[in-house]
mmCIF file of C-alpha atoms and ligand atoms in Angstrom:
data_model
loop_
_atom_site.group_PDB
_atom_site.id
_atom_site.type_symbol
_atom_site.label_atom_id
_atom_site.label_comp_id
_atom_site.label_asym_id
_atom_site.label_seq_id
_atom_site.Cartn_x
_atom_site.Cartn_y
_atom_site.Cartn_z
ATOM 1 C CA UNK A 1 15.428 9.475 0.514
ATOM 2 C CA UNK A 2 16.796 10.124 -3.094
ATOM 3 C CA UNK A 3 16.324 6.037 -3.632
ATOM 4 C CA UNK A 4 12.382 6.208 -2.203
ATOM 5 C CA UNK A 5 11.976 9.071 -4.848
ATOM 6 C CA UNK A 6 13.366 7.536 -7.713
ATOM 7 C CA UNK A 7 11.563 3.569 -6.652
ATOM 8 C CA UNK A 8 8.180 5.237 -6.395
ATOM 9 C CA UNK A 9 8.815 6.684 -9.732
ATOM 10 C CA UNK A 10 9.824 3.941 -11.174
ATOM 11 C CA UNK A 11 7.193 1.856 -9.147
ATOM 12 C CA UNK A 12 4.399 3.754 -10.836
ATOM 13 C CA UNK A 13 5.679 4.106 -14.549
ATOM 14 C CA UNK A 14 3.276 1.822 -15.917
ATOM 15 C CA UNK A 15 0.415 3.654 -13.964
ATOM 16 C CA UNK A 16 1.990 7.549 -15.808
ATOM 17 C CA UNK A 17 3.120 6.085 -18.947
ATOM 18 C CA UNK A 18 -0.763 6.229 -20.260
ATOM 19 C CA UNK A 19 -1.240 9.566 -18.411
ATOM 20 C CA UNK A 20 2.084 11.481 -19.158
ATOM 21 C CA UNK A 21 1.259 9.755 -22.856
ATOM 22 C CA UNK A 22 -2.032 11.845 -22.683
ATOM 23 C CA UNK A 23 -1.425 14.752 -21.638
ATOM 24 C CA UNK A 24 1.631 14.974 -24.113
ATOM 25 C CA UNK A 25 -1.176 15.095 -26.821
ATOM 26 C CA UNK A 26 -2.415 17.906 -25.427
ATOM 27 C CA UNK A 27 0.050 20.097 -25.345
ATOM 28 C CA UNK A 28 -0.319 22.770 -26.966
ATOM 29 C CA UNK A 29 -3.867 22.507 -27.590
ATOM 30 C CA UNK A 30 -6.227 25.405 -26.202
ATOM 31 C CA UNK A 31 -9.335 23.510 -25.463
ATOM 32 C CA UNK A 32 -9.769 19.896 -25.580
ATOM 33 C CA UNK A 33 -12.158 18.501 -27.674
ATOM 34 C CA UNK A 34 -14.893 15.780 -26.503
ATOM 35 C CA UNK A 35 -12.350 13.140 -28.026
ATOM 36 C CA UNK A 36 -9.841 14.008 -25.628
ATOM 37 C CA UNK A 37 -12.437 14.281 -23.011
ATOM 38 C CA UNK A 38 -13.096 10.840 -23.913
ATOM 39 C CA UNK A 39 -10.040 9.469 -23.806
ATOM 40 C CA UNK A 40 -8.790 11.422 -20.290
ATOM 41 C CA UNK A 41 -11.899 10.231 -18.888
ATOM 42 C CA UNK A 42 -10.711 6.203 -19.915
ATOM 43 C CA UNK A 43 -7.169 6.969 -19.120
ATOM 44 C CA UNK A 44 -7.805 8.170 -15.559
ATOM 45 C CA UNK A 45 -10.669 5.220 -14.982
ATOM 46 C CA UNK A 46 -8.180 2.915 -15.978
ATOM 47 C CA UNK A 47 -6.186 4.528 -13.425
ATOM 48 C CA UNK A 48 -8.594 3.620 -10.712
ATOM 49 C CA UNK A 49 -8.795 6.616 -9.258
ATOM 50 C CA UNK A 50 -12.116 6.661 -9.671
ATOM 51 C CA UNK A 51 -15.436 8.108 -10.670
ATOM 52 C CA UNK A 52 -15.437 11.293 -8.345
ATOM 53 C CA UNK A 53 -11.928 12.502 -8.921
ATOM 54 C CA UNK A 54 -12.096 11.612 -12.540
ATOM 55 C CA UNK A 55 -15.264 14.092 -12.608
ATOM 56 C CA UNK A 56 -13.927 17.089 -10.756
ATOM 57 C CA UNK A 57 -9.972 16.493 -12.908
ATOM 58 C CA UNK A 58 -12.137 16.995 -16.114
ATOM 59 C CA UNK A 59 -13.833 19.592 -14.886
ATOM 60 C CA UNK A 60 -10.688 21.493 -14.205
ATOM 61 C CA UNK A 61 -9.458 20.142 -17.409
ATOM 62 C CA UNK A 62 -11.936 21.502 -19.789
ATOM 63 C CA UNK A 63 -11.057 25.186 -18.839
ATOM 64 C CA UNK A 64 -9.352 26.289 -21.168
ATOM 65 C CA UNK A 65 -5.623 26.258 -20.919
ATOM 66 C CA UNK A 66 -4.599 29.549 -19.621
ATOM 67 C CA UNK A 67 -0.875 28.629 -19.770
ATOM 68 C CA UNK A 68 0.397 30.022 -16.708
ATOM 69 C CA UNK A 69 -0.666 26.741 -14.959
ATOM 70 C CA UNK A 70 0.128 23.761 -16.738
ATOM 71 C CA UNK A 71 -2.703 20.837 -17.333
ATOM 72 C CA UNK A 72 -0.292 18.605 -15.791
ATOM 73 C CA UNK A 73 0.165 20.882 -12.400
ATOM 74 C CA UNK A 74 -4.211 21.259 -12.584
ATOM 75 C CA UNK A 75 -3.811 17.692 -12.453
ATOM 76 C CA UNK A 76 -2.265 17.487 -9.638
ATOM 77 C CA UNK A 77 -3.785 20.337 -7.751
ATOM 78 C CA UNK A 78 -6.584 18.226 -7.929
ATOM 79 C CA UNK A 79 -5.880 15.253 -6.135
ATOM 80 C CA UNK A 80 -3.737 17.585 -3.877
ATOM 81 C CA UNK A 81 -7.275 19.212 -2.988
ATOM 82 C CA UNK A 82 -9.365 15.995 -2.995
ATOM 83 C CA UNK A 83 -6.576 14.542 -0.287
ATOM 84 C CA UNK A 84 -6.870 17.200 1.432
ATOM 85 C CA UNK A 85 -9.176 16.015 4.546
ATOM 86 C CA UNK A 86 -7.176 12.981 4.501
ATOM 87 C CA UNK A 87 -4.498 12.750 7.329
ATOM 88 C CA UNK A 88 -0.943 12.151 6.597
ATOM 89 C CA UNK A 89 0.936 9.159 8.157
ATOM 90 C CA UNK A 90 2.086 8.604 10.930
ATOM 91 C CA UNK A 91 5.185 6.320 12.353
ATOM 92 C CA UNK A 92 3.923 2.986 12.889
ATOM 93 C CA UNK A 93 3.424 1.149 16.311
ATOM 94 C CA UNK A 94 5.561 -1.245 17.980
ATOM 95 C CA UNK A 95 3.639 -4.500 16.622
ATOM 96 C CA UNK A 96 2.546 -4.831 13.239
ATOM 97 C CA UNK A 97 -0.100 -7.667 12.116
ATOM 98 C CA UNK A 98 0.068 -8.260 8.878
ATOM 99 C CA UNK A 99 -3.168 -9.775 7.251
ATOM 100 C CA UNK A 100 -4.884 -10.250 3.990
ATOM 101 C CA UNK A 101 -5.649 -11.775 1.209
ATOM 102 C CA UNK A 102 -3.781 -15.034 -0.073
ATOM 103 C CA UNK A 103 -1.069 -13.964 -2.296
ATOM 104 C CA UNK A 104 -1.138 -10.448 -1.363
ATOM 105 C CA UNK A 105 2.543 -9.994 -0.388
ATOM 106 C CA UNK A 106 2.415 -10.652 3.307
ATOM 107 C CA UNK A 107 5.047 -12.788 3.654
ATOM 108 C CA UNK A 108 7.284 -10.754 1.613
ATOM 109 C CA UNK A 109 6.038 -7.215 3.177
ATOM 110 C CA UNK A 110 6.847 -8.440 6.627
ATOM 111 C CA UNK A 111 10.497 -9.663 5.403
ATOM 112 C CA UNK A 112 10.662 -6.121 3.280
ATOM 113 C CA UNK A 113 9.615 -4.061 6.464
ATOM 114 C CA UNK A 114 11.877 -6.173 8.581
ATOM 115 C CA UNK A 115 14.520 -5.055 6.508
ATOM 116 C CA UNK A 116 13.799 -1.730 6.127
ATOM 117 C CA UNK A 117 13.348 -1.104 9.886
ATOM 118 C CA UNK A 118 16.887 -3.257 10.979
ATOM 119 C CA UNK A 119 17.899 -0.830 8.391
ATOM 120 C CA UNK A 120 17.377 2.125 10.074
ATOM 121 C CA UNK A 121 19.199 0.511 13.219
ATOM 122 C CA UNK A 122 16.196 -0.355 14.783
ATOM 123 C CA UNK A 123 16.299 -4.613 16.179
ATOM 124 C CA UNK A 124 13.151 -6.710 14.645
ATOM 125 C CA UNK A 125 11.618 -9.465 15.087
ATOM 126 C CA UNK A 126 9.801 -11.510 12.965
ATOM 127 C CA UNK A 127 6.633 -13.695 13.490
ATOM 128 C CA UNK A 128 5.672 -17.004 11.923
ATOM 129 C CA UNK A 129 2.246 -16.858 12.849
ATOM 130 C CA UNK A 130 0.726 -18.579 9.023
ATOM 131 C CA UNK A 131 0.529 -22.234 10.165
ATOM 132 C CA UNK A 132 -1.257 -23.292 8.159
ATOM 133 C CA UNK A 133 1.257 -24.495 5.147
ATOM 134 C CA UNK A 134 5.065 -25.690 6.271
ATOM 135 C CA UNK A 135 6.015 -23.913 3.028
ATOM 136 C CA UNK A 136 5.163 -20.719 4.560
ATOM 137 C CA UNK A 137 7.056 -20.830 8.090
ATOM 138 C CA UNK A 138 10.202 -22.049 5.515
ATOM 139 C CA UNK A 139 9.300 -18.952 3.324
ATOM 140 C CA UNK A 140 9.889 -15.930 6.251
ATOM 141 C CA UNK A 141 12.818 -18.265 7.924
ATOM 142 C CA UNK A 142 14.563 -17.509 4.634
ATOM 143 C CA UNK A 143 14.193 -14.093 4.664
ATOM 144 C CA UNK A 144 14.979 -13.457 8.436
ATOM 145 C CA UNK A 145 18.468 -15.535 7.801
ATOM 146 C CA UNK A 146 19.185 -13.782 4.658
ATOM 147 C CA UNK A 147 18.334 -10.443 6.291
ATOM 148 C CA UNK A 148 19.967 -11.616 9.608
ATOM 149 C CA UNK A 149 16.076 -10.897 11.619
ATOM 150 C CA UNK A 150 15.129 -12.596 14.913
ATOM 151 C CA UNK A 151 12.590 -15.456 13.834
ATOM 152 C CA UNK A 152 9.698 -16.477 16.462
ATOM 153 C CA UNK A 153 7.971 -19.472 14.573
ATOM 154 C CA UNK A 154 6.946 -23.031 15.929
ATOM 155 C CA UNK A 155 6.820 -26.056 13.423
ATOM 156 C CA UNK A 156 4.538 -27.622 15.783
ATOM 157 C CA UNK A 157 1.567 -25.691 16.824
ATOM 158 C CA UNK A 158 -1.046 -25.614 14.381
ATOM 159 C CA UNK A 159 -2.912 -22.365 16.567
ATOM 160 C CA UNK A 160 -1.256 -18.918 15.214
ATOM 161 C CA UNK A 161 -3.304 -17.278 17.886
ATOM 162 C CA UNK A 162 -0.902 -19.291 20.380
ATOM 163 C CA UNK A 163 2.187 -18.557 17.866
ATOM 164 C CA UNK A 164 1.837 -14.692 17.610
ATOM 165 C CA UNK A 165 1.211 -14.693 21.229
ATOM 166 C CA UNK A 166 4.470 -16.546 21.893
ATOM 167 C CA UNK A 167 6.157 -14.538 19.548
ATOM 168 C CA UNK A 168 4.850 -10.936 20.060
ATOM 169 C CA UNK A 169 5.674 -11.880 24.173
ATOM 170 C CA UNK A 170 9.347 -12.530 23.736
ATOM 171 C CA UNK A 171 9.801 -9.818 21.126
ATOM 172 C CA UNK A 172 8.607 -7.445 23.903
ATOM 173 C CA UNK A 173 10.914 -9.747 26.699
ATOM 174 C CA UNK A 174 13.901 -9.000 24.020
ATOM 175 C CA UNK A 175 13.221 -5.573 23.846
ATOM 176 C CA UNK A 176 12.472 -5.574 19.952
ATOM 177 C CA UNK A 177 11.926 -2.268 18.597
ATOM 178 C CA UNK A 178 9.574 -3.965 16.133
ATOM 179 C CA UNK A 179 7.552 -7.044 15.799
ATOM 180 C CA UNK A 180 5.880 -8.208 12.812
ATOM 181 C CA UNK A 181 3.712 -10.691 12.697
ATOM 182 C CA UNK A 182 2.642 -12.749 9.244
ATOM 183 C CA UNK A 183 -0.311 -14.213 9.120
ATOM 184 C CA UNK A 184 -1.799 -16.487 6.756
ATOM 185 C CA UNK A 185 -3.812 -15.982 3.996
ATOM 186 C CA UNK A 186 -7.977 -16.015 4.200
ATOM 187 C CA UNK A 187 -11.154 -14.891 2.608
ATOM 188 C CA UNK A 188 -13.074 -12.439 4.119
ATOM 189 C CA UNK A 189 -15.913 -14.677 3.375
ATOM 190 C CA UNK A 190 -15.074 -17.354 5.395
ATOM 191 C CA UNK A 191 -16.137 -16.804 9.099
ATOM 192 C CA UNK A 192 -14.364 -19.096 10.902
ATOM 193 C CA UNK A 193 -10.771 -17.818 9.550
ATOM 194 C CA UNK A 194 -11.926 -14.962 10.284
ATOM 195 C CA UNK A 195 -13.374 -15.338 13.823
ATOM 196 C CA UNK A 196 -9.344 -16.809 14.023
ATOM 197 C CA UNK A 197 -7.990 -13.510 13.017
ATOM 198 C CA UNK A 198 -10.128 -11.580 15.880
ATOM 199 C CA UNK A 199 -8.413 -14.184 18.273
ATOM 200 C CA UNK A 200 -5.094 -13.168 16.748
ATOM 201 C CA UNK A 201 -5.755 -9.495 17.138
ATOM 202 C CA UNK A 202 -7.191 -10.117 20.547
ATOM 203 C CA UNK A 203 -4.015 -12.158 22.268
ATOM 204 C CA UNK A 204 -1.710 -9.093 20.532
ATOM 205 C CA UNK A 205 -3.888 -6.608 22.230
ATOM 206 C CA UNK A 206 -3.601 -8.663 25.630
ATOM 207 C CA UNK A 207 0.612 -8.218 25.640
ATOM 208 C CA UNK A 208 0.351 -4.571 24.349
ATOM 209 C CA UNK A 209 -1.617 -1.766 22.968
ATOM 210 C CA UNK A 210 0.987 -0.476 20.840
ATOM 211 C CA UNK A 211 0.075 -2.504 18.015
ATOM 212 C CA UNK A 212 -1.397 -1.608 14.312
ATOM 213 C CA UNK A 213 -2.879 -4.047 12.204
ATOM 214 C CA UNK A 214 -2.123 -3.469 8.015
ATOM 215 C CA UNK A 215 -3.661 -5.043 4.923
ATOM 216 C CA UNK A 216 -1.693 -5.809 2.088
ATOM 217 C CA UNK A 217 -3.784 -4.877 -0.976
ATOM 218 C CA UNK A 218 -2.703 -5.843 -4.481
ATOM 219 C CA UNK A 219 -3.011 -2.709 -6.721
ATOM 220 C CA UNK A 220 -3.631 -4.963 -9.776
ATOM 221 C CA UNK A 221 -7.318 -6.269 -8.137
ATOM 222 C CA UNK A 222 -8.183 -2.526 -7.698
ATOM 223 C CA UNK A 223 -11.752 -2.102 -6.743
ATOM 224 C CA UNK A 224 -11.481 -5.987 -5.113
ATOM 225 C CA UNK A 225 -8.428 -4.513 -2.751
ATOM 226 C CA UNK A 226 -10.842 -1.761 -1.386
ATOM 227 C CA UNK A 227 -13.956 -4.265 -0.317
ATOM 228 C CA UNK A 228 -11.612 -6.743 0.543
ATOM 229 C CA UNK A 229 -10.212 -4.176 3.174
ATOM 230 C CA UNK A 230 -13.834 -3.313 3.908
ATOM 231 C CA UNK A 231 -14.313 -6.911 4.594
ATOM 232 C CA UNK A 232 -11.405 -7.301 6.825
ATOM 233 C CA UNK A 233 -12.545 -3.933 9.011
ATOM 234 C CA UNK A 234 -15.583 -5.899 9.873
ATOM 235 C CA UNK A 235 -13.386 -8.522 12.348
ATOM 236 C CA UNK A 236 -10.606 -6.469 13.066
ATOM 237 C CA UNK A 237 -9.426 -2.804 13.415
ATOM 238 C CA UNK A 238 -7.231 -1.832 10.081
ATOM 239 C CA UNK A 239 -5.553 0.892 10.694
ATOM 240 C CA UNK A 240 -3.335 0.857 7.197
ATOM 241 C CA UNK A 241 -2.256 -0.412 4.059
ATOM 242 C CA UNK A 242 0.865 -1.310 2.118
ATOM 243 C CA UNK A 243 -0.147 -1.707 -1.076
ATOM 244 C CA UNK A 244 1.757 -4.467 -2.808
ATOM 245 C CA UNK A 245 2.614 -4.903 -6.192
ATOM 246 C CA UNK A 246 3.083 -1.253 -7.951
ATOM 247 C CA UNK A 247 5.887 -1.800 -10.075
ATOM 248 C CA UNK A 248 3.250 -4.208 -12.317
ATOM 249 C CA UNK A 249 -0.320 -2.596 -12.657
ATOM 250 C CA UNK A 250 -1.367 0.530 -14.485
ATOM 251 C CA UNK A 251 -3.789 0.675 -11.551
ATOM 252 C CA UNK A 252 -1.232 2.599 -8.979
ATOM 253 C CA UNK A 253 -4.136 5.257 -8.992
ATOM 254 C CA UNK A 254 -5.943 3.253 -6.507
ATOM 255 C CA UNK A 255 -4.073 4.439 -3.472
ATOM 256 C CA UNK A 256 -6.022 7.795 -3.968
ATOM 257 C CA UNK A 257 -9.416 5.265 -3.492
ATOM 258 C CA UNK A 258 -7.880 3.748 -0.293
ATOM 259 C CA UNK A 259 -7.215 6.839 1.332
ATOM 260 C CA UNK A 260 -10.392 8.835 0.283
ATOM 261 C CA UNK A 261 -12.298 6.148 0.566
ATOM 262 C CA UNK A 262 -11.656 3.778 3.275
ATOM 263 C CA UNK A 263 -9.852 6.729 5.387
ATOM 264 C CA UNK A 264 -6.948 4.008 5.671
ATOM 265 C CA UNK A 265 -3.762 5.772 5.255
ATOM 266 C CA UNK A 266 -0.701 4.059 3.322
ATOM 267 C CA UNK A 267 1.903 3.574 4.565
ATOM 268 C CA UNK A 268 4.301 1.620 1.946
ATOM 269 C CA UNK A 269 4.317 0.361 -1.238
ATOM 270 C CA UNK A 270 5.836 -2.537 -3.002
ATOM 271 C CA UNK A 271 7.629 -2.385 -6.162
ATOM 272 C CA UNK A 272 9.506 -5.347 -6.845
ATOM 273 C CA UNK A 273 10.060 -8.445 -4.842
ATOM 274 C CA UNK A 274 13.604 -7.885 -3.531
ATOM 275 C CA UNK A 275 13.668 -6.593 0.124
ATOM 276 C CA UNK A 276 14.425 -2.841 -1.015
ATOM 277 C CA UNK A 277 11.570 -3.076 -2.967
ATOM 278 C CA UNK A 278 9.007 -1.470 -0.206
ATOM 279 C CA UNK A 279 9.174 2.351 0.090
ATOM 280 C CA UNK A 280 7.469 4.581 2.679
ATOM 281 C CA UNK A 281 4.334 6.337 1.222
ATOM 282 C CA UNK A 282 5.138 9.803 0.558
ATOM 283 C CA UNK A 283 2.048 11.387 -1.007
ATOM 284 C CA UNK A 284 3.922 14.315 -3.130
ATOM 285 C CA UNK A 285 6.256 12.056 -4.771
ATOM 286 C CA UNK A 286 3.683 9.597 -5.113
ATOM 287 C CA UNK A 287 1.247 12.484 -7.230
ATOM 288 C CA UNK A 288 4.139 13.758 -9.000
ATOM 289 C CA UNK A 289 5.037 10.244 -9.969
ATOM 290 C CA UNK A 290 1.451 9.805 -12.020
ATOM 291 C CA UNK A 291 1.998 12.109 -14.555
ATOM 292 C CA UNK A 292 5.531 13.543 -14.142
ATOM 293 C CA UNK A 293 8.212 12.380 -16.383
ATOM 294 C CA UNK A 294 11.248 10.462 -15.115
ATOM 295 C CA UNK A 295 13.610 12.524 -16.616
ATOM 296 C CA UNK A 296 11.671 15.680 -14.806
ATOM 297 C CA UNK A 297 11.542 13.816 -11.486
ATOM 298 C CA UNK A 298 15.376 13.145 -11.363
ATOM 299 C CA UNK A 299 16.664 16.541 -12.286
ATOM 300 C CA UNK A 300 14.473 17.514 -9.539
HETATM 301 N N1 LIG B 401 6.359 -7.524 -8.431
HETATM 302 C C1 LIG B 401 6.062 -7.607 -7.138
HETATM 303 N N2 LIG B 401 5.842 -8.814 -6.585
HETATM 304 C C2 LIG B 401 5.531 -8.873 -5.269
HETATM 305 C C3 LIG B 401 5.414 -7.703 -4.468
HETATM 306 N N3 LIG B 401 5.080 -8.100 -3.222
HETATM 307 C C4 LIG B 401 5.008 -9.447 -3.244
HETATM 308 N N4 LIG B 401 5.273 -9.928 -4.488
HETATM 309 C C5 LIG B 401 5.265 -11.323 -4.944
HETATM 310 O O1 LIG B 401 3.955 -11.844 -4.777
HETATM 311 C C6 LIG B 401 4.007 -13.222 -4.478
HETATM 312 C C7 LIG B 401 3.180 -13.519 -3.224
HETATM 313 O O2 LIG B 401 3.782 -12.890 -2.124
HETATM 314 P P1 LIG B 401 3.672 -13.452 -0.647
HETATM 315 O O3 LIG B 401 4.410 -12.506 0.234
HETATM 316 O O4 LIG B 401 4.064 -14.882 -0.563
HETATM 317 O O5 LIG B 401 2.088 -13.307 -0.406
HETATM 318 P P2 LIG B 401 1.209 -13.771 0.850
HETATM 319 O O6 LIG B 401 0.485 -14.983 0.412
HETATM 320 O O7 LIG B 401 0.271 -12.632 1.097
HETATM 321 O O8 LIG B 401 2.140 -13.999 1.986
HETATM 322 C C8 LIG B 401 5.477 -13.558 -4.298
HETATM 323 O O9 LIG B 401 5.941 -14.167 -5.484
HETATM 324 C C9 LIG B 401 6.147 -12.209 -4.095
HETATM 325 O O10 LIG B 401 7.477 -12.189 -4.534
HETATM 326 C C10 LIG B 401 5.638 -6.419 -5.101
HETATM 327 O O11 LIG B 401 5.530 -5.343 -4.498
HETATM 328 N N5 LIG B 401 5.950 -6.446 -6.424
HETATM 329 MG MG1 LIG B 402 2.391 -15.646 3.217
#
């Protein structure tokens, strides 16, 4: 638990530096002036946590500071409060389908959670199911022998419906606690790889219900992660996120977006490419972690 704490710190440093930076300046300072306005207003924009919150933080912001609350703890408060119709998460089904965006961190987020869940003693199975380029079968292979996962894949077939089905079957037949499926990469704008990712969806859902479907976002497209997933929700049911690729935006404030916005909960992020780098979404270490300092967060 410790290590997830100190990761999504870490994870999000370039996201706080800007922020904790900010309200460093202020410190001190009674009221802020329309300068600082100006420049919280930028900061948190460049945060992506967009237009709303950013309205209703300076809001709360230009009261003046009454010192028994800090501006840094108002901060929070408010996201706290504009999360707060937004339901925690919950433990994730038996199958997971992985889709998304090309370069998104599929691949990788279905070794990661592999590893994370054979972690926690639980068996996994891994599925092959992006045919579409050899390298990519060769790419998760790696990962389940380095990470010692069961591997469905089939150099052969050229139909991932007819490889996840193959492979989400004998995960069930083998008793797999979890099966993961990768999936390649596609646009949302083109129909016909999409229409393919319904048929995906659609053979899981004929071996089992118990199945959750998650898009990788990558938090440095920010505003393109959240139509992309809007995209994706038109052909198949999302029901959650990892959001890949933390440890290098300044953008980490779009998870708040996601979840107010799409209703998607997250459930990971990445921050780093090694296989420890995915951590479970914890939403108050992931608040503290914008603005808090590091050296704050560890004494905790
Ligand atoms: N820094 C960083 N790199 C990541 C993360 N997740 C994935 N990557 C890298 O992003 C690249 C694309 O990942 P991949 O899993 O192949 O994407 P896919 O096309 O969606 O399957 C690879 O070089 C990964 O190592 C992350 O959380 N942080
Ligand atoms: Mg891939």
């Amino acid at each position: 638990m410790i290590s997830f704490l100190k990761k999504t710190i870490s994870g999000l440093s370039k996201t706080r530096s800007k922020l904790s930076t900010l309200f460093a300046k202020f410190s001190g300072k009674t009221i802020l002036t329309d300068d600082d306005i100006e420049d919280l207003e930028e900061a948190l924009l460049g945060a992506d946590i967009g237009w709303e919150l950013t309205d209703s933080i300076i809001k709360q912001l230009k009261v003046p500071d009454k010192a028994e609350i800090t501006r840094e703890d108002r901060f929070q408060q408010c996201i706290q409060e504009y999360l707060s119709d937004v339901h925690e998460v919950t433990e994730l089904k038996r199958v997971i389908l992985l889709v998304g965006i090309n370069g998104t961190g599929k691949t990788t987020s279905a070794a990661k959670l592999g590893g994370y869940y054979s972690k926690s003693g639980k068996s996994v199975s891994l599925v092959a199911a992006d045919t579409y380029r050899a390298a990519a079968v060769e790419q998760i292979r790696i990962w389940a022998e380095r990470l010692n996962l069961h591997l469905t894949a089939n150099d052969k077939s050229a139909d991932p419906a007819s490889v996840a089905y193959d492979g989400v079957a004998s995960g069930i037949k083998k008793k797999m606690d979890k099966i993961i499926v990768d999936t390649s990469g596609r646009l949302h704008t083109s129909a016909n790889l999409m229409k393919e990712l319904e048929k995906i969806h659609r053979v899981v859902l004929k071996l089992t219900d118990e199945s959750d479907v998650l898009i990788t976002i990558d938090a440095n497209t920010g505003q393109h992660g959240l139509q992309q997933a809007r995209e994706f929700a038109k052909y198949i049911p999302i029901t959650g996120v990892i959001l890949t690729k933390m440890d290098g935006t300044a953008r980490g404030g779009i998870a708040i977006q996601i979840m107010k916005e799409l209703n998607l909960p997250v459930y990971f992020i990445g921050v780093g490419e090694q296989v420890d780098d995915l951590v479970p979404f914890d939403r108050e270490s992931y608040i503290n972690g914008l603005i808090s300092s590091e050296k704050e967060m560890v004494n905790d």
